[in-house]
PDB file of C-alpha atoms in Angstrom:
ATOM      1  CA  UNK A 811      39.378 -10.164 -30.364  1.00  0.00           C
ATOM      2  CA  UNK A 812      40.373 -13.771 -31.284  1.00  0.00           C
ATOM      3  CA  UNK A 813      43.362 -13.519 -28.910  1.00  0.00           C
ATOM      4  CA  UNK A 814      41.122 -12.224 -26.118  1.00  0.00           C
ATOM      5  CA  UNK A 815      38.707 -15.172 -26.711  1.00  0.00           C
ATOM      6  CA  UNK A 816      41.596 -17.659 -26.656  1.00  0.00           C
ATOM      7  CA  UNK A 817      43.128 -16.312 -23.407  1.00  0.00           C
ATOM      8  CA  UNK A 818      39.775 -16.151 -21.690  1.00  0.00           C
ATOM      9  CA  UNK A 819      38.649 -19.534 -22.903  1.00  0.00           C
ATOM     10  CA  UNK A 820      35.519 -18.359 -24.540  1.00  0.00           C
ATOM     11  CA  UNK A 821      34.105 -17.849 -28.014  1.00  0.00           C
ATOM     12  CA  UNK A 822      34.607 -14.858 -30.247  1.00  0.00           C
ATOM     13  CA  UNK A 823      30.861 -14.152 -29.926  1.00  0.00           C
ATOM     14  CA  UNK A 824      31.087 -14.047 -26.109  1.00  0.00           C
ATOM     15  CA  UNK A 825      33.859 -11.419 -26.286  1.00  0.00           C
ATOM     16  CA  UNK A 826      31.680  -9.401 -28.540  1.00  0.00           C
ATOM     17  CA  UNK A 827      28.714  -9.609 -26.186  1.00  0.00           C
ATOM     18  CA  UNK A 828      30.897  -8.465 -23.296  1.00  0.00           C
ATOM     19  CA  UNK A 829      32.295  -5.527 -25.343  1.00  0.00           C
ATOM     20  CA  UNK A 830      28.649  -4.523 -26.273  1.00  0.00           C
ATOM     21  CA  UNK A 831      27.535  -4.863 -22.603  1.00  0.00           C
ATOM     22  CA  UNK A 832      25.044  -7.622 -23.505  1.00  0.00           C
ATOM     23  CA  UNK A 833      23.099  -8.787 -20.445  1.00  0.00           C
ATOM     24  CA  UNK A 834      23.170 -12.487 -21.290  1.00  0.00           C
ATOM     25  CA  UNK A 835      26.761 -13.121 -20.041  1.00  0.00           C
ATOM     26  CA  UNK A 836      27.488 -14.668 -16.712  1.00  0.00           C
ATOM     27  CA  UNK A 837      29.319 -12.483 -14.186  1.00  0.00           C
ATOM     28  CA  UNK A 838      32.337 -14.775 -13.908  1.00  0.00           C
ATOM     29  CA  UNK A 839      32.640 -15.066 -17.730  1.00  0.00           C
ATOM     30  CA  UNK A 840      32.421 -11.256 -18.089  1.00  0.00           C
ATOM     31  CA  UNK A 841      35.106 -10.861 -15.405  1.00  0.00           C
ATOM     32  CA  UNK A 842      37.405 -13.367 -17.164  1.00  0.00           C
ATOM     33  CA  UNK A 843      36.978 -11.585 -20.527  1.00  0.00           C
ATOM     34  CA  UNK A 844      37.616  -8.150 -19.078  1.00  0.00           C
ATOM     35  CA  UNK A 845      40.761  -9.488 -17.352  1.00  0.00           C
ATOM     36  CA  UNK A 846      42.026 -10.824 -20.695  1.00  0.00           C
ATOM     37  CA  UNK A 847      41.189  -7.502 -22.335  1.00  0.00           C
ATOM     38  CA  UNK A 848      43.286  -5.675 -19.768  1.00  0.00           C
ATOM     39  CA  UNK A 849      46.182  -8.039 -19.856  1.00  0.00           C
ATOM     40  CA  UNK A 850      46.463  -8.035 -23.663  1.00  0.00           C
ATOM     41  CA  UNK A 851      45.860  -4.242 -23.952  1.00  0.00           C
ATOM     42  CA  UNK A 852      43.055  -4.858 -26.386  1.00  0.00           C
ATOM     43  CA  UNK A 853      41.445  -1.838 -28.103  1.00  0.00           C
ATOM     44  CA  UNK A 854      38.652  -1.942 -30.647  1.00  0.00           C
ATOM     45  CA  UNK A 855      39.583  -1.202 -34.244  1.00  0.00           C
ATOM     46  CA  UNK A 856      37.066   1.554 -34.840  1.00  0.00           C
ATOM     47  CA  UNK A 857      37.898   1.713 -38.673  1.00  0.00           C
ATOM     48  CA  UNK A 858      37.115  -1.983 -39.114  1.00  0.00           C
ATOM     49  CA  UNK A 859      33.995  -1.614 -36.931  1.00  0.00           C
ATOM     50  CA  UNK A 860      32.783   1.340 -39.094  1.00  0.00           C
ATOM     51  CA  UNK A 861      33.248  -0.733 -42.297  1.00  0.00           C
ATOM     52  CA  UNK A 862      31.012  -3.389 -40.862  1.00  0.00           C
ATOM     53  CA  UNK A 863      28.358  -1.295 -39.122  1.00  0.00           C
ATOM     54  CA  UNK A 864      28.520   1.770 -41.423  1.00  0.00           C
ATOM     55  CA  UNK A 865      28.675   3.825 -38.272  1.00  0.00           C
ATOM     56  CA  UNK A 866      31.760   5.611 -36.974  1.00  0.00           C
ATOM     57  CA  UNK A 867      30.347   6.445 -33.494  1.00  0.00           C
ATOM     58  CA  UNK A 868      31.479  10.009 -34.234  1.00  0.00           C
ATOM     59  CA  UNK A 869      29.351  13.167 -34.308  1.00  0.00           C
ATOM     60  CA  UNK A 870      30.353  16.377 -35.965  1.00  0.00           C
ATOM     61  CA  UNK A 871      29.958  19.762 -34.308  1.00  0.00           C
ATOM     62  CA  UNK A 872      30.109  23.117 -36.192  1.00  0.00           C
ATOM     63  CA  UNK A 873      30.563  26.110 -33.889  1.00  0.00           C
ATOM     64  CA  UNK A 874      31.406  29.804 -34.092  1.00  0.00           C
ATOM     65  CA  UNK A 875      33.616  31.847 -31.854  1.00  0.00           C
ATOM     66  CA  UNK A 876      34.113  29.535 -28.823  1.00  0.00           C
ATOM     67  CA  UNK A 877      35.794  32.441 -27.031  1.00  0.00           C
ATOM     68  CA  UNK A 878      32.311  33.645 -26.178  1.00  0.00           C
ATOM     69  CA  UNK A 879      30.644  32.052 -23.104  1.00  0.00           C
ATOM     70  CA  UNK A 880      27.431  31.026 -24.756  1.00  0.00           C
ATOM     71  CA  UNK A 881      28.772  29.105 -27.758  1.00  0.00           C
ATOM     72  CA  UNK A 882      31.627  27.623 -25.691  1.00  0.00           C
ATOM     73  CA  UNK A 883      29.188  26.331 -23.065  1.00  0.00           C
ATOM     74  CA  UNK A 884      26.881  24.920 -25.694  1.00  0.00           C
ATOM     75  CA  UNK A 885      29.775  23.012 -27.314  1.00  0.00           C
ATOM     76  CA  UNK A 886      30.783  21.650 -23.912  1.00  0.00           C
ATOM     77  CA  UNK A 887      27.208  20.546 -23.193  1.00  0.00           C
ATOM     78  CA  UNK A 888      26.969  18.791 -26.566  1.00  0.00           C
ATOM     79  CA  UNK A 889      30.360  17.085 -26.206  1.00  0.00           C
ATOM     80  CA  UNK A 890      29.500  15.783 -22.696  1.00  0.00           C
ATOM     81  CA  UNK A 891      26.095  14.501 -23.927  1.00  0.00           C
ATOM     82  CA  UNK A 892      27.752  12.779 -26.904  1.00  0.00           C
ATOM     83  CA  UNK A 893      30.362  11.060 -24.766  1.00  0.00           C
ATOM     84  CA  UNK A 894      27.723   9.891 -22.315  1.00  0.00           C
ATOM     85  CA  UNK A 895      25.925   8.291 -25.336  1.00  0.00           C
ATOM     86  CA  UNK A 896      29.117   6.521 -26.369  1.00  0.00           C
ATOM     87  CA  UNK A 897      30.109   8.882 -29.263  1.00  0.00           C
ATOM     88  CA  UNK A 898      33.271  10.792 -30.045  1.00  0.00           C
ATOM     89  CA  UNK A 899      33.093  14.375 -31.304  1.00  0.00           C
ATOM     90  CA  UNK A 900      34.825  15.989 -34.322  1.00  0.00           C
ATOM     91  CA  UNK A 901      34.649  19.697 -34.168  1.00  0.00           C
ATOM     92  CA  UNK A 902      35.017  22.495 -36.747  1.00  0.00           C
ATOM     93  CA  UNK A 903      35.160  26.036 -35.276  1.00  0.00           C
ATOM     94  CA  UNK A 904      34.438  28.876 -37.783  1.00  0.00           C
ATOM     95  CA  UNK A 905      35.731  32.391 -37.439  1.00  0.00           C
ATOM     96  CA  UNK A 906      32.580  33.763 -38.918  1.00  0.00           C
ATOM     97  CA  UNK A 907      29.109  32.187 -39.479  1.00  0.00           C
ATOM     98  CA  UNK A 908      28.147  32.554 -43.087  1.00  0.00           C
ATOM     99  CA  UNK A 909      26.682  30.284 -45.776  1.00  0.00           C
ATOM    100  CA  UNK A 910      29.859  29.389 -47.475  1.00  0.00           C
ATOM    101  CA  UNK A 911      31.635  28.621 -44.197  1.00  0.00           C
ATOM    102  CA  UNK A 912      28.805  26.411 -42.806  1.00  0.00           C
ATOM    103  CA  UNK A 913      28.494  24.483 -46.142  1.00  0.00           C
ATOM    104  CA  UNK A 914      32.257  23.878 -46.210  1.00  0.00           C
ATOM    105  CA  UNK A 915      32.215  22.664 -42.561  1.00  0.00           C
ATOM    106  CA  UNK A 916      29.195  20.344 -43.211  1.00  0.00           C
ATOM    107  CA  UNK A 917      30.964  18.937 -46.357  1.00  0.00           C
ATOM    108  CA  UNK A 918      34.261  18.392 -44.370  1.00  0.00           C
ATOM    109  CA  UNK A 919      32.439  16.476 -41.624  1.00  0.00           C
ATOM    110  CA  UNK A 920      30.411  14.441 -44.091  1.00  0.00           C
ATOM    111  CA  UNK A 921      33.694  13.333 -45.806  1.00  0.00           C
ATOM    112  CA  UNK A 922      34.961  12.195 -42.331  1.00  0.00           C
ATOM    113  CA  UNK A 923      31.972   9.836 -42.120  1.00  0.00           C
ATOM    114  CA  UNK A 924      30.372  11.306 -39.054  1.00  0.00           C
ATOM    115  CA  UNK A 925      27.018   9.781 -38.127  1.00  0.00           C
ATOM    116  CA  UNK A 926      25.352  13.114 -37.548  1.00  0.00           C
ATOM    117  CA  UNK A 927      26.116  16.843 -37.069  1.00  0.00           C
ATOM    118  CA  UNK A 928      25.155  19.528 -34.540  1.00  0.00           C
ATOM    119  CA  UNK A 929      25.518  23.114 -35.805  1.00  0.00           C
ATOM    120  CA  UNK A 930      25.692  25.887 -33.234  1.00  0.00           C
ATOM    121  CA  UNK A 931      24.169  28.512 -35.444  1.00  0.00           C
ATOM    122  CA  UNK A 932      23.289  31.623 -33.402  1.00  0.00           C
ATOM    123  CA  UNK A 933      23.298  33.965 -36.365  1.00  0.00           C
ATOM    124  CA  UNK A 934      20.559  34.404 -38.960  1.00  0.00           C
ATOM    125  CA  UNK A 935      23.149  34.409 -41.781  1.00  0.00           C
ATOM    126  CA  UNK A 936      23.663  30.630 -41.264  1.00  0.00           C
ATOM    127  CA  UNK A 937      20.037  29.878 -42.247  1.00  0.00           C
ATOM    128  CA  UNK A 938      20.613  29.479 -46.016  1.00  0.00           C
ATOM    129  CA  UNK A 939      23.310  26.845 -45.440  1.00  0.00           C
ATOM    130  CA  UNK A 940      21.019  24.859 -43.077  1.00  0.00           C
ATOM    131  CA  UNK A 941      18.273  24.933 -45.564  1.00  0.00           C
ATOM    132  CA  UNK A 942      19.963  22.528 -48.031  1.00  0.00           C
ATOM    133  CA  UNK A 943      21.908  20.110 -45.849  1.00  0.00           C
ATOM    134  CA  UNK A 944      22.314  16.624 -47.320  1.00  0.00           C
ATOM    135  CA  UNK A 945      19.243  14.430 -46.420  1.00  0.00           C
ATOM    136  CA  UNK A 946      21.449  11.447 -45.590  1.00  0.00           C
ATOM    137  CA  UNK A 947      23.153  13.036 -42.661  1.00  0.00           C
ATOM    138  CA  UNK A 948      21.104  13.936 -39.545  1.00  0.00           C
ATOM    139  CA  UNK A 949      21.623  17.660 -38.635  1.00  0.00           C
ATOM    140  CA  UNK A 950      20.482  19.505 -35.566  1.00  0.00           C
ATOM    141  CA  UNK A 951      20.739  23.270 -35.238  1.00  0.00           C
ATOM    142  CA  UNK A 952      21.327  24.832 -31.803  1.00  0.00           C
ATOM    143  CA  UNK A 953      19.851  28.377 -31.538  1.00  0.00           C
ATOM    144  CA  UNK A 954      19.265  28.054 -35.305  1.00  0.00           C
ATOM    145  CA  UNK A 955      15.771  29.642 -35.547  1.00  0.00           C
ATOM    146  CA  UNK A 956      12.520  27.812 -36.015  1.00  0.00           C
ATOM    147  CA  UNK A 957      11.567  28.459 -39.672  1.00  0.00           C
ATOM    148  CA  UNK A 958      13.485  25.827 -41.549  1.00  0.00           C
ATOM    149  CA  UNK A 959      13.382  22.015 -42.170  1.00  0.00           C
ATOM    150  CA  UNK A 960      16.095  21.195 -39.691  1.00  0.00           C
ATOM    151  CA  UNK A 961      15.513  20.107 -36.058  1.00  0.00           C
ATOM    152  CA  UNK A 962      16.256  22.918 -33.637  1.00  0.00           C
ATOM    153  CA  UNK A 963      17.199  23.017 -29.964  1.00  0.00           C
ATOM    154  CA  UNK A 964      17.312  26.414 -28.268  1.00  0.00           C
ATOM    155  CA  UNK A 965      16.945  28.329 -25.031  1.00  0.00           C
ATOM    156  CA  UNK A 966      13.823  30.431 -24.819  1.00  0.00           C
ATOM    157  CA  UNK A 967      15.498  33.734 -25.304  1.00  0.00           C
ATOM    158  CA  UNK A 968      12.177  35.670 -25.389  1.00  0.00           C
ATOM    159  CA  UNK A 969      11.058  34.241 -22.093  1.00  0.00           C
ATOM    160  CA  UNK A 970      14.498  34.929 -20.473  1.00  0.00           C
ATOM    161  CA  UNK A 971      14.152  38.573 -21.377  1.00  0.00           C
ATOM    162  CA  UNK A 972      10.611  38.642 -20.069  1.00  0.00           C
ATOM    163  CA  UNK A 973      11.696  37.234 -16.746  1.00  0.00           C
ATOM    164  CA  UNK A 974      14.381  39.985 -16.446  1.00  0.00           C
ATOM    165  CA  UNK A 975      12.047  42.861 -17.296  1.00  0.00           C
ATOM    166  CA  UNK A 976       9.169  41.547 -15.133  1.00  0.00           C
ATOM    167  CA  UNK A 977      11.511  41.262 -12.194  1.00  0.00           C
ATOM    168  CA  UNK A 978      12.505  44.902 -12.574  1.00  0.00           C
ATOM    169  CA  UNK A 979       8.948  46.113 -13.028  1.00  0.00           C
ATOM    170  CA  UNK A 980       7.768  44.127 -10.060  1.00  0.00           C
ATOM    171  CA  UNK A 981      10.396  45.873  -7.965  1.00  0.00           C
ATOM    172  CA  UNK A 982       8.639  49.164  -8.902  1.00  0.00           C
ATOM    173  CA  UNK A 983      10.761  50.596 -11.741  1.00  0.00           C
ATOM    174  CA  UNK A 984       8.813  52.703 -14.187  1.00  0.00           C
ATOM    175  CA  UNK A 985      10.623  51.336 -17.256  1.00  0.00           C
ATOM    176  CA  UNK A 986      13.758  49.329 -18.126  1.00  0.00           C
ATOM    177  CA  UNK A 987      16.507  50.384 -20.448  1.00  0.00           C
ATOM    178  CA  UNK A 988      18.268  47.782 -22.630  1.00  0.00           C
ATOM    179  CA  UNK A 989      21.861  47.268 -23.783  1.00  0.00           C
ATOM    180  CA  UNK A 990      21.509  44.983 -26.816  1.00  0.00           C
ATOM    181  CA  UNK A 991      23.940  42.576 -28.511  1.00  0.00           C
ATOM    182  CA  UNK A 992      25.183  42.726 -32.061  1.00  0.00           C
ATOM    183  CA  UNK A 993      22.898  42.587 -35.153  1.00  0.00           C
ATOM    184  CA  UNK A 994      22.133  39.300 -36.920  1.00  0.00           C
ATOM    185  CA  UNK A 995      22.220  37.219 -33.720  1.00  0.00           C
ATOM    186  CA  UNK A 996      18.971  35.271 -33.182  1.00  0.00           C
ATOM    187  CA  UNK A 997      19.553  35.502 -29.401  1.00  0.00           C
ATOM    188  CA  UNK A 998      19.646  39.267 -29.624  1.00  0.00           C
ATOM    189  CA  UNK A 999      16.383  39.331 -31.573  1.00  0.00           C
ATOM    190  CA  UNK A1000      14.715  37.146 -28.930  1.00  0.00           C
ATOM    191  CA  UNK A1001      15.979  39.226 -26.002  1.00  0.00           C
ATOM    192  CA  UNK A1002      14.883  42.451 -27.702  1.00  0.00           C
ATOM    193  CA  UNK A1003      11.500  40.965 -28.384  1.00  0.00           C
ATOM    194  CA  UNK A1004      10.867  39.813 -24.792  1.00  0.00           C
ATOM    195  CA  UNK A1005      12.091  43.169 -23.394  1.00  0.00           C
ATOM    196  CA  UNK A1006       9.763  45.165 -25.624  1.00  0.00           C
ATOM    197  CA  UNK A1007       6.789  42.840 -25.144  1.00  0.00           C
ATOM    198  CA  UNK A1008       6.756  43.193 -21.382  1.00  0.00           C
ATOM    199  CA  UNK A1009       7.169  46.935 -21.477  1.00  0.00           C
ATOM    200  CA  UNK A1010       4.461  47.436 -24.133  1.00  0.00           C
ATOM    201  CA  UNK A1011       2.131  45.012 -22.399  1.00  0.00           C
ATOM    202  CA  UNK A1012       2.498  46.947 -19.112  1.00  0.00           C
ATOM    203  CA  UNK A1013       1.905  50.231 -20.928  1.00  0.00           C
ATOM    204  CA  UNK A1014       5.427  51.523 -20.039  1.00  0.00           C
ATOM    205  CA  UNK A1015       7.763  53.695 -22.088  1.00  0.00           C
ATOM    206  CA  UNK A1016      10.126  51.771 -24.365  1.00  0.00           C
ATOM    207  CA  UNK A1017      13.484  53.484 -24.468  1.00  0.00           C
ATOM    208  CA  UNK A1018      15.773  53.204 -27.528  1.00  0.00           C
ATOM    209  CA  UNK A1019      18.072  50.199 -27.076  1.00  0.00           C
ATOM    210  CA  UNK A1020      21.719  50.936 -26.691  1.00  0.00           C
ATOM    211  CA  UNK A1021      24.054  48.952 -29.076  1.00  0.00           C
ATOM    212  CA  UNK A1022      26.668  46.485 -27.833  1.00  0.00           C
ATOM    213  CA  UNK A1023      28.787  43.730 -29.209  1.00  0.00           C
ATOM    214  CA  UNK A1024      28.916  41.240 -26.254  1.00  0.00           C
ATOM    215  CA  UNK A1025      32.193  42.691 -24.956  1.00  0.00           C
ATOM    216  CA  UNK A1026      32.670  44.402 -21.558  1.00  0.00           C
ATOM    217  CA  UNK A1027      34.095  47.467 -23.441  1.00  0.00           C
ATOM    218  CA  UNK A1028      30.762  47.955 -25.311  1.00  0.00           C
ATOM    219  CA  UNK A1029      28.840  47.606 -22.017  1.00  0.00           C
ATOM    220  CA  UNK A1030      31.111  50.167 -20.475  1.00  0.00           C
ATOM    221  CA  UNK A1031      30.417  52.666 -23.292  1.00  0.00           C
ATOM    222  CA  UNK A1032      26.668  52.112 -22.943  1.00  0.00           C
ATOM    223  CA  UNK A1033      26.972  52.388 -19.161  1.00  0.00           C
ATOM    224  CA  UNK A1034      28.605  55.845 -19.472  1.00  0.00           C
ATOM    225  CA  UNK A1035      25.699  56.959 -21.657  1.00  0.00           C
ATOM    226  CA  UNK A1036      23.115  55.615 -19.151  1.00  0.00           C
ATOM    227  CA  UNK A1037      24.913  57.195 -16.177  1.00  0.00           C
ATOM    228  CA  UNK A1038      24.523  60.554 -17.864  1.00  0.00           C
ATOM    229  CA  UNK A1039      20.863  60.021 -18.782  1.00  0.00           C
ATOM    230  CA  UNK A1040      18.391  61.449 -16.238  1.00  0.00           C
ATOM    231  CA  UNK A1041      15.660  59.105 -14.962  1.00  0.00           C
ATOM    232  CA  UNK A1042      17.414  55.779 -15.588  1.00  0.00           C
ATOM    233  CA  UNK A1043      16.721  53.416 -12.704  1.00  0.00           C
ATOM    234  CA  UNK A1044      16.913  49.945 -14.295  1.00  0.00           C
ATOM    235  CA  UNK A1045      18.714  48.340 -17.171  1.00  0.00           C
ATOM    236  CA  UNK A1046      18.539  44.818 -18.709  1.00  0.00           C
ATOM    237  CA  UNK A1047      21.830  43.845 -20.346  1.00  0.00           C
ATOM    238  CA  UNK A1048      21.941  41.241 -23.147  1.00  0.00           C
ATOM    239  CA  UNK A1049      24.890  39.378 -21.617  1.00  0.00           C
ATOM    240  CA  UNK A1050      26.874  39.328 -18.382  1.00  0.00           C
ATOM    241  CA  UNK A1051      30.079  40.493 -19.895  1.00  0.00           C
ATOM    242  CA  UNK A1052      28.486  43.728 -21.151  1.00  0.00           C
ATOM    243  CA  UNK A1053      26.886  44.045 -17.728  1.00  0.00           C
ATOM    244  CA  UNK A1054      30.376  43.909 -16.184  1.00  0.00           C
ATOM    245  CA  UNK A1055      31.388  46.850 -18.334  1.00  0.00           C
ATOM    246  CA  UNK A1056      28.299  48.804 -17.314  1.00  0.00           C
ATOM    247  CA  UNK A1057      28.943  48.200 -13.672  1.00  0.00           C
ATOM    248  CA  UNK A1058      32.423  49.573 -14.127  1.00  0.00           C
ATOM    249  CA  UNK A1059      31.021  52.686 -15.867  1.00  0.00           C
ATOM    250  CA  UNK A1060      28.501  53.235 -13.075  1.00  0.00           C
ATOM    251  CA  UNK A1061      31.165  52.922 -10.476  1.00  0.00           C
ATOM    252  CA  UNK A1062      33.398  55.492 -12.126  1.00  0.00           C
ATOM    253  CA  UNK A1063      30.463  58.000 -12.445  1.00  0.00           C
ATOM    254  CA  UNK A1064      29.473  57.470  -8.790  1.00  0.00           C
ATOM    255  CA  UNK A1065      26.133  55.742  -9.706  1.00  0.00           C
ATOM    256  CA  UNK A1066      25.490  53.225  -7.009  1.00  0.00           C
ATOM    257  CA  UNK A1067      24.066  49.775  -7.942  1.00  0.00           C
ATOM    258  CA  UNK A1068      21.369  48.946  -7.036  1.00  0.00           C
ATOM    259  CA  UNK A1069      20.512  52.093  -5.030  1.00  0.00           C
ATOM    260  CA  UNK A1070      20.459  54.365  -8.071  1.00  0.00           C
ATOM    261  CA  UNK A1071      20.254  51.826 -11.029  1.00  0.00           C
ATOM    262  CA  UNK A1072      19.345  48.162 -10.913  1.00  0.00           C
ATOM    263  CA  UNK A1073      21.098  45.835 -13.402  1.00  0.00           C
ATOM    264  CA  UNK A1074      20.098  42.422 -14.804  1.00  0.00           C
ATOM    265  CA  UNK A1075      22.402  40.416 -17.083  1.00  0.00           C
ATOM    266  CA  UNK A1076      21.942  37.292 -19.187  1.00  0.00           C
ATOM    267  CA  UNK A1077      23.901  33.936 -19.179  1.00  0.00           C
ATOM    268  CA  UNK A1078      24.915  33.545 -15.517  1.00  0.00           C
ATOM    269  CA  UNK A1079      28.607  33.188 -16.306  1.00  0.00           C
ATOM    270  CA  UNK A1080      30.669  31.606 -13.424  1.00  0.00           C
ATOM    271  CA  UNK A1081      32.014  34.983 -12.433  1.00  0.00           C
ATOM    272  CA  UNK A1082      28.583  36.726 -12.158  1.00  0.00           C
ATOM    273  CA  UNK A1083      28.135  35.992  -8.501  1.00  0.00           C
ATOM    274  CA  UNK A1084      31.544  37.652  -7.824  1.00  0.00           C
ATOM    275  CA  UNK A1085      30.765  40.915  -9.566  1.00  0.00           C
ATOM    276  CA  UNK A1086      30.427  44.023  -7.391  1.00  0.00           C
ATOM    277  CA  UNK A1087      27.614  43.803  -6.535  1.00  0.00           C
ATOM    278  CA  UNK A1088      26.795  40.119  -7.377  1.00  0.00           C
ATOM    279  CA  UNK A1089      24.817  40.175 -10.666  1.00  0.00           C
ATOM    280  CA  UNK A1090      21.089  39.262 -11.020  1.00  0.00           C
ATOM    281  CA  UNK A1091      20.960  37.436 -14.296  1.00  0.00           C
ATOM    282  CA  UNK A1092      19.209  34.852 -16.501  1.00  0.00           C
ATOM    283  CA  UNK A1093      20.615  31.370 -16.406  1.00  0.00           C
ATOM    284  CA  UNK A1094      20.657  29.124 -19.577  1.00  0.00           C
ATOM    285  CA  UNK A1095      20.758  25.421 -19.085  1.00  0.00           C
ATOM    286  CA  UNK A1096      23.512  24.479 -21.635  1.00  0.00           C
ATOM    287  CA  UNK A1097      23.594  20.897 -20.338  1.00  0.00           C
ATOM    288  CA  UNK A1098      19.986  20.422 -21.337  1.00  0.00           C
ATOM    289  CA  UNK A1099      20.670  21.940 -24.787  1.00  0.00           C
ATOM    290  CA  UNK A1100      23.432  19.445 -25.301  1.00  0.00           C
ATOM    291  CA  UNK A1101      21.317  16.454 -24.179  1.00  0.00           C
ATOM    292  CA  UNK A1102      18.412  17.343 -26.401  1.00  0.00           C
ATOM    293  CA  UNK A1103      20.700  17.914 -29.392  1.00  0.00           C
ATOM    294  CA  UNK A1104      22.190  14.453 -29.057  1.00  0.00           C
ATOM    295  CA  UNK A1105      18.851  12.844 -28.323  1.00  0.00           C
ATOM    296  CA  UNK A1106      17.384  14.150 -31.593  1.00  0.00           C
ATOM    297  CA  UNK A1107      20.405  12.981 -33.592  1.00  0.00           C
ATOM    298  CA  UNK A1108      20.215   9.495 -32.101  1.00  0.00           C
ATOM    299  CA  UNK A1109      16.479   9.296 -32.872  1.00  0.00           C
ATOM    300  CA  UNK A1110      17.201  10.123 -36.479  1.00  0.00           C
ATOM    301  CA  UNK A1111      19.947   7.387 -36.582  1.00  0.00           C
ATOM    302  CA  UNK A1112      17.660   4.850 -34.983  1.00  0.00           C
ATOM    303  CA  UNK A1113      14.627   5.487 -37.125  1.00  0.00           C
ATOM    304  CA  UNK A1114      16.479   6.202 -40.395  1.00  0.00           C
ATOM    305  CA  UNK A1115      14.097   9.075 -41.102  1.00  0.00           C
ATOM    306  CA  UNK A1116      15.371  11.338 -43.914  1.00  0.00           C
ATOM    307  CA  UNK A1117      13.904  14.544 -42.393  1.00  0.00           C
ATOM    308  CA  UNK A1118      13.078  15.577 -38.845  1.00  0.00           C
ATOM    309  CA  UNK A1119      11.625  18.874 -37.723  1.00  0.00           C
ATOM    310  CA  UNK A1120      11.651  18.512 -33.940  1.00  0.00           C
ATOM    311  CA  UNK A1121      11.620  21.646 -31.810  1.00  0.00           C
ATOM    312  CA  UNK A1122      12.984  21.639 -28.319  1.00  0.00           C
ATOM    313  CA  UNK A1123      12.861  24.861 -26.254  1.00  0.00           C
ATOM    314  CA  UNK A1124      14.841  24.900 -23.026  1.00  0.00           C
ATOM    315  CA  UNK A1125      13.378  27.254 -20.314  1.00  0.00           C
ATOM    316  CA  UNK A1126      15.712  29.778 -18.731  1.00  0.00           C
ATOM    317  CA  UNK A1127      15.756  30.755 -15.099  1.00  0.00           C
ATOM    318  CA  UNK A1128      16.036  34.065 -13.208  1.00  0.00           C
ATOM    319  CA  UNK A1129      18.863  34.173 -10.679  1.00  0.00           C
ATOM    320  CA  UNK A1130      18.344  37.038  -8.219  1.00  0.00           C
ATOM    321  CA  UNK A1131      21.376  38.482  -6.528  1.00  0.00           C
ATOM    322  CA  UNK A1132      22.277  41.953  -5.097  1.00  0.00           C
ATOM    323  CA  UNK A1133      22.400  44.092  -8.262  1.00  0.00           C
ATOM    324  CA  UNK A1134      18.578  44.720  -8.240  1.00  0.00           C
ATOM    325  CA  UNK A1135      16.378  46.475  -5.753  1.00  0.00           C
ATOM    326  CA  UNK A1136      13.372  48.836  -5.681  1.00  0.00           C
ATOM    327  CA  UNK A1137      14.073  52.357  -7.051  1.00  0.00           C
ATOM    328  CA  UNK A1138      15.927  54.445  -4.552  1.00  0.00           C
ATOM    329  CA  UNK A1139      16.496  51.382  -2.365  1.00  0.00           C
TER     330      UNK A1139
END
């Protein structure tokens, strides 16, 4: 920094103000400093900066199975929001979400000196680890439930399911079958709850949910069962990838979509509009999830509060395409 100041003919403090985008620097002075920075190839020494400020400008992210569209999209949204706020991201990806794994990941990131941590915790088994996080490190849980002492940012899974089922009932279907996701997932619980609430509230039959595991193969197996079940005209599938498998099963059995069975998915993956037929689905705003997560962490850092129990629920949106129609239509 001293070399930059000498070359630009300014003080050390002026260089610091330019680097921190301080408004009280004349335009021509700023341009001269930036030119000196470019010519000298100056880069900030983040280690030295961290020793002075006690902040590393790095946030930790703990995630699980980023091969799945939902967790991967949440991590991407969090990373983009962190970078927009001027932070780097250090990530730990866990093979399975359990208490020991989450605690180890939190401990590892704390040792790296991160300023705060976002935990993408879609499974209930992660709750015990989140219950006793160190008070000196701000932690936000994404899809982490709402019954603990940690701030939570989540998509309204219950409302998403309600939107899907109401859409199908409004089209005239008598009831809606459901292909569910795997046990222990909070998202699965929310989608089951919303599906059941709408059917019971409308006085409609509530069929037994069919099990799935998020994969197209499990959707395919469930689709074969539904194709062989008399009277099925509508199905709400807990994610788009299982819906893809169900569509394949219906096609193989000669069950036309939406003429015979209407299908609604969840997630709005990029491929959904190219399914055959294009899939009606529930869109989750992962960008908003990332922004809210980072905003909560930064508020904790600014205020120095030891605990924060903020709750941010991001609304989902129904995207109607060609996989749904009135019964027989």
